[in-house]
GROMACS .gro file of N, CA and C in nm:
model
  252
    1UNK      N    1  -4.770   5.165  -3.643
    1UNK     CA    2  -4.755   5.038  -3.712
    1UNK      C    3  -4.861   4.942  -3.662
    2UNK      N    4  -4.921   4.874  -3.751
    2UNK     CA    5  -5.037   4.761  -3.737
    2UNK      C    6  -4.947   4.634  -3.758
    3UNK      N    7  -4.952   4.576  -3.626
    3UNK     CA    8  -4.948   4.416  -3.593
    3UNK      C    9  -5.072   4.313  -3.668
    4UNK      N   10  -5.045   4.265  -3.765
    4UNK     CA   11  -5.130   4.167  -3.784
    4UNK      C   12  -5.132   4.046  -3.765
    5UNK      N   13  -5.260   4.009  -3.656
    5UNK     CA   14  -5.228   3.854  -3.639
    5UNK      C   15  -5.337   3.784  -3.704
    6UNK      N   16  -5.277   3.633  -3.694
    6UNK     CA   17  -5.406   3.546  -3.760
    6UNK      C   18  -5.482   3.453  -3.661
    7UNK      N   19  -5.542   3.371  -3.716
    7UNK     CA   20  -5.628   3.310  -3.619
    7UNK      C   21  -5.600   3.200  -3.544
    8UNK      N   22  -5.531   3.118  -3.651
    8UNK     CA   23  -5.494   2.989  -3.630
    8UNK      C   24  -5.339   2.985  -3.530
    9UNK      N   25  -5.361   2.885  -3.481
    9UNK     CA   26  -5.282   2.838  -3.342
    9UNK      C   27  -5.157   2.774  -3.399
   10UNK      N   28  -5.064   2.823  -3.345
   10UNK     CA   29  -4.957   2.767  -3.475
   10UNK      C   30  -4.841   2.705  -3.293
   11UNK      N   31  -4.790   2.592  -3.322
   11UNK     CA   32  -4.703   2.568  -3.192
   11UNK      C   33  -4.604   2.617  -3.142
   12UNK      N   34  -4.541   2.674  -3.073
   12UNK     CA   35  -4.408   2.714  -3.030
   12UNK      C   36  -4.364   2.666  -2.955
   13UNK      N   37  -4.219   2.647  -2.946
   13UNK     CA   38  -4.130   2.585  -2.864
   13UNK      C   39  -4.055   2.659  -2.740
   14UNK      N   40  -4.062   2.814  -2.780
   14UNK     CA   41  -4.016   2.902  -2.716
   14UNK      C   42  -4.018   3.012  -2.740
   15UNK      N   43  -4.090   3.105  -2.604
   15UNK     CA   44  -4.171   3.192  -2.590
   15UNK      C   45  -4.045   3.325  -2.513
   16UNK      N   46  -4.071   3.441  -2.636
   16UNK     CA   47  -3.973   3.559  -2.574
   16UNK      C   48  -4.043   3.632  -2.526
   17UNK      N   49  -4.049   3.688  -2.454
   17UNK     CA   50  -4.131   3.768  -2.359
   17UNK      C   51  -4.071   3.917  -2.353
   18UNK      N   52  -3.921   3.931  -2.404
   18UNK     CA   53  -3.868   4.064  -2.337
   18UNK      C   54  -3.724   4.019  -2.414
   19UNK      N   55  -3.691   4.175  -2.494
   19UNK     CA   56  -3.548   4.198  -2.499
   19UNK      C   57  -3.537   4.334  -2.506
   20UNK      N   58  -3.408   4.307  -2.409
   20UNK     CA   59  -3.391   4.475  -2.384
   20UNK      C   60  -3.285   4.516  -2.382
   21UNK      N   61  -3.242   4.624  -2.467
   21UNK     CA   62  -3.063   4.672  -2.480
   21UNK      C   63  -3.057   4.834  -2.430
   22UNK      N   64  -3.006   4.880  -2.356
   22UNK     CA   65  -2.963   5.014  -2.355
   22UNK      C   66  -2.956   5.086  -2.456
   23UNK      N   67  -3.065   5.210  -2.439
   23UNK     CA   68  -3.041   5.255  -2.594
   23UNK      C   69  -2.904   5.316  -2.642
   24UNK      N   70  -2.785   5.341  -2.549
   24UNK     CA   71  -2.719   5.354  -2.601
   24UNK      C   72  -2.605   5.219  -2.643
   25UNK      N   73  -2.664   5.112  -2.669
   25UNK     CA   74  -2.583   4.992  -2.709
   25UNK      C   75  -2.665   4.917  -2.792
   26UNK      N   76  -2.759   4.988  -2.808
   26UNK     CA   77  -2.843   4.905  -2.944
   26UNK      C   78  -2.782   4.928  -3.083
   27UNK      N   79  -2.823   4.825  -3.124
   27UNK     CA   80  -2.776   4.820  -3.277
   27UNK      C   81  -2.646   4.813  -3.309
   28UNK      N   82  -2.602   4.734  -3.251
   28UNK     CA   83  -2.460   4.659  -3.200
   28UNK      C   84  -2.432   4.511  -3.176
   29UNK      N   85  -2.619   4.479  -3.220
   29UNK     CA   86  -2.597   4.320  -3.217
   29UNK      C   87  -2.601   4.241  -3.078
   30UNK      N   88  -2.642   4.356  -3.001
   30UNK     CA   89  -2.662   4.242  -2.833
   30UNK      C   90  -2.772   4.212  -2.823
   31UNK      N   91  -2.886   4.259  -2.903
   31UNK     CA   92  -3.030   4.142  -2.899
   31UNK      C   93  -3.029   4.064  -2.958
   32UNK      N   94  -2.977   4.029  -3.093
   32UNK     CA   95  -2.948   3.931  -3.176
   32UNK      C   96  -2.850   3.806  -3.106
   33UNK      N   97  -2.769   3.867  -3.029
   33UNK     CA   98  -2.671   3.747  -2.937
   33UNK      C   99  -2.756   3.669  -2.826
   34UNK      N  100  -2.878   3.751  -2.760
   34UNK     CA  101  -2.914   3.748  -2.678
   34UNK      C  102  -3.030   3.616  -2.704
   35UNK      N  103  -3.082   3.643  -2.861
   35UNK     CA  104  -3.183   3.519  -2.914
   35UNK      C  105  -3.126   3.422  -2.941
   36UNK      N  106  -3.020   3.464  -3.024
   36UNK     CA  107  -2.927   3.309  -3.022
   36UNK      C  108  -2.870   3.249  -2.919
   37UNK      N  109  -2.829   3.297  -2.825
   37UNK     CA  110  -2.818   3.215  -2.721
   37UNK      C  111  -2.930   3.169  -2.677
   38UNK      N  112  -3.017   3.227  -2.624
   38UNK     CA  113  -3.197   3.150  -2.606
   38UNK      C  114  -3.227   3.014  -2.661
   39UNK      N  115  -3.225   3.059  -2.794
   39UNK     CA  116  -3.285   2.956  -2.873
   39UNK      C  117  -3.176   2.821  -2.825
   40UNK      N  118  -3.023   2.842  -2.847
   40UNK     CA  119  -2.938   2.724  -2.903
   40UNK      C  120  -2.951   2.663  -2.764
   41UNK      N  121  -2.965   2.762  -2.670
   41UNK     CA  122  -2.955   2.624  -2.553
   41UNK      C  123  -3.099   2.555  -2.490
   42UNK      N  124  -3.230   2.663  -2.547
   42UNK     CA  125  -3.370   2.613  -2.509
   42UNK      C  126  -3.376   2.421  -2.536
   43UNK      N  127  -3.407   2.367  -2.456
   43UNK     CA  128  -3.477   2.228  -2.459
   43UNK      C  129  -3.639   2.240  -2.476
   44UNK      N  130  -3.730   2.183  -2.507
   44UNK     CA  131  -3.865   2.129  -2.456
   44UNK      C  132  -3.873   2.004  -2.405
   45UNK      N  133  -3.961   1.954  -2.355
   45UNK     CA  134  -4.003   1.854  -2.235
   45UNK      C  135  -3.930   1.731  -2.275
   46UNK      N  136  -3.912   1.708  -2.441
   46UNK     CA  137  -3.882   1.585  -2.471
   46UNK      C  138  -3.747   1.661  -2.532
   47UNK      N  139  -3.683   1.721  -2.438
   47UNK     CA  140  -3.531   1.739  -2.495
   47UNK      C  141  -3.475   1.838  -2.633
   48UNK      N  142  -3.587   1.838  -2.699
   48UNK     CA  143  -3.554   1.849  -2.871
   48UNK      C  144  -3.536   2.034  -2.856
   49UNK      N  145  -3.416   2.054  -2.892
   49UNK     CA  146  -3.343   2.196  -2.926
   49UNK      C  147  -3.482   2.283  -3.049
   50UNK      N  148  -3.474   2.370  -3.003
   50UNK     CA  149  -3.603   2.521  -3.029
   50UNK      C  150  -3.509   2.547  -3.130
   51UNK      N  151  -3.548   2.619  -3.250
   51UNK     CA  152  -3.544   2.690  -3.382
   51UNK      C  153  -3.576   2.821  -3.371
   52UNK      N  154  -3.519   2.904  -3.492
   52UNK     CA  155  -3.578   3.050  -3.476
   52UNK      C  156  -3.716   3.013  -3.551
   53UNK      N  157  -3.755   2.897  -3.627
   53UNK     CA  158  -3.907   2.901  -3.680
   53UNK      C  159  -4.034   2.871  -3.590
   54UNK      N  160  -3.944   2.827  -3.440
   54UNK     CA  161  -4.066   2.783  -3.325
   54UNK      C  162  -4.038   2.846  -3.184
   55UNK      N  163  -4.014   2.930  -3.250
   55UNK     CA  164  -4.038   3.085  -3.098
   55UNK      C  165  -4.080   3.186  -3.140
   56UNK      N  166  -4.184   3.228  -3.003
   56UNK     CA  167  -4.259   3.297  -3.070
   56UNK      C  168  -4.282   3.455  -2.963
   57UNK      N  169  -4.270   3.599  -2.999
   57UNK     CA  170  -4.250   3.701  -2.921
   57UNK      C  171  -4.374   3.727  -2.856
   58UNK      N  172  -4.359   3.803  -2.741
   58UNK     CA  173  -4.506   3.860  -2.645
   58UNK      C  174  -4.549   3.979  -2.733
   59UNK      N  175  -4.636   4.037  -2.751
   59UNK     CA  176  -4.688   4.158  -2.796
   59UNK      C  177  -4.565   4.224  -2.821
   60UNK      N  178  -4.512   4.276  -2.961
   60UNK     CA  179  -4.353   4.340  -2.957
   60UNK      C  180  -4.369   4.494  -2.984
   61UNK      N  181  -4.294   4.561  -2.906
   61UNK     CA  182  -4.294   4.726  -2.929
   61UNK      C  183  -4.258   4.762  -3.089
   62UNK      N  184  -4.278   4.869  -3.171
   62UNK     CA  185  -4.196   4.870  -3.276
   62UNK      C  186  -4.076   4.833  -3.310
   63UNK      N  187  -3.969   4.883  -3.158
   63UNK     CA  188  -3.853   4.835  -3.211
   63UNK      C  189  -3.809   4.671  -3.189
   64UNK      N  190  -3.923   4.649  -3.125
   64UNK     CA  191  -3.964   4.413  -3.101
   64UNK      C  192  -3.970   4.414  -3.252
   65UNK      N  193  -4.079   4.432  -3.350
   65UNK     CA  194  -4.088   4.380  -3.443
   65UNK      C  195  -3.981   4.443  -3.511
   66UNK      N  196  -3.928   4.524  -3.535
   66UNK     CA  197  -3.815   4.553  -3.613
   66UNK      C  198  -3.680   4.445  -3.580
   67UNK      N  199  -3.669   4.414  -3.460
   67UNK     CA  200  -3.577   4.349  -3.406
   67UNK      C  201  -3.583   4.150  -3.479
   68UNK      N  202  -3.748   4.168  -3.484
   68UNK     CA  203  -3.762   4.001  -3.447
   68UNK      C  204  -3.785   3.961  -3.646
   69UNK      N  205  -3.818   4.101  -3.703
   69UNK     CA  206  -3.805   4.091  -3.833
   69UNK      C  207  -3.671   4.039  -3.957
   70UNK      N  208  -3.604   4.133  -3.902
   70UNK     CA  209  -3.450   4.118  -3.909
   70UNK      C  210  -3.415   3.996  -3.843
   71UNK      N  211  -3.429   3.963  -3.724
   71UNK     CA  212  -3.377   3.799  -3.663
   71UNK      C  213  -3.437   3.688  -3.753
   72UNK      N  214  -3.575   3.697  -3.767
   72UNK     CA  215  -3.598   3.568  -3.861
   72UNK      C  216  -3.641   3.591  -4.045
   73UNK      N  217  -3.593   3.727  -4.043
   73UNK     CA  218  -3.565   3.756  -4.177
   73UNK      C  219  -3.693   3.767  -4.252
   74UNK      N  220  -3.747   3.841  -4.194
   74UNK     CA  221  -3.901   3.830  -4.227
   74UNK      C  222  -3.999   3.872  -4.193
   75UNK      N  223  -4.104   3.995  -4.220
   75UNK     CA  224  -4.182   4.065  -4.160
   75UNK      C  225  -4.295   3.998  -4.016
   76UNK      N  226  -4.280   3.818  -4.103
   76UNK     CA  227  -4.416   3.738  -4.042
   76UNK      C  228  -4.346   3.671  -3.958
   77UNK      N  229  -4.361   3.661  -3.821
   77UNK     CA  230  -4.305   3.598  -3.714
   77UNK      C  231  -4.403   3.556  -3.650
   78UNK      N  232  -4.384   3.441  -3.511
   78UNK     CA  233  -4.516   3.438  -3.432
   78UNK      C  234  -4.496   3.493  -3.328
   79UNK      N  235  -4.637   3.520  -3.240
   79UNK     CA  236  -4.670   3.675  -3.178
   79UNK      C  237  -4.730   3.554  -3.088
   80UNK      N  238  -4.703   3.551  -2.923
   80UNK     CA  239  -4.820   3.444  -2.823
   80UNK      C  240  -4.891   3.528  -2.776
   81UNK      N  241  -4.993   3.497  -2.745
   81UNK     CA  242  -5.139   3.554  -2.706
   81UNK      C  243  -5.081   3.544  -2.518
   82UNK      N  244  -5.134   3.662  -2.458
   82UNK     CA  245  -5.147   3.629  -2.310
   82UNK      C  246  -5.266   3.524  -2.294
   83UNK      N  247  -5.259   3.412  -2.181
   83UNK     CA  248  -5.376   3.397  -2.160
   83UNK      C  249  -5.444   3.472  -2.023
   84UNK      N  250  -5.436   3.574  -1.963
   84UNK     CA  251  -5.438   3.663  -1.837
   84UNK      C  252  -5.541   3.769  -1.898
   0.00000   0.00000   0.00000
């Protein structure tokens, strides 16, 4: 599978780096619990509660983008660049 990214710098509020379920308890809905909790309790600097439209995943394995597709309902998600 080809990741396509674009060029332009788009902002995020909150950055996933890692989700990880036992493969024998996947697909049971504990990564999906695991973002929503993330997101609903994430703050940024000036307080203001993170969205699933302003977080954005680390480089995602197939089953990342399958995961983060289905979470925001949508093949096109944002992807953060390392800066390292």
């Amino acid at each position: 599978e080809i990741l396509m990214l674009e060029e332009a710098e788009v902002p995020a509020k909150c950055g996933v780096c890692l989700v990880w379920v036992h493969q024998s308890h996947r697909r049971r809905g504990a990564a999906r619990k695991l973002l929503e909790a993330a997101i609903s309790t994430f703050r940024d600097a000036e307080g203001m509660p993170a969205s699933a439209e302003t977080c954005a995943f680390s480089q995602p394995t197939p089953d990342g983008r399958r995961l983060a597709a289905s979470f925001f309902g949508t093949p096109q998600f944002l992807v953060y660049r390392s800066t390292t």
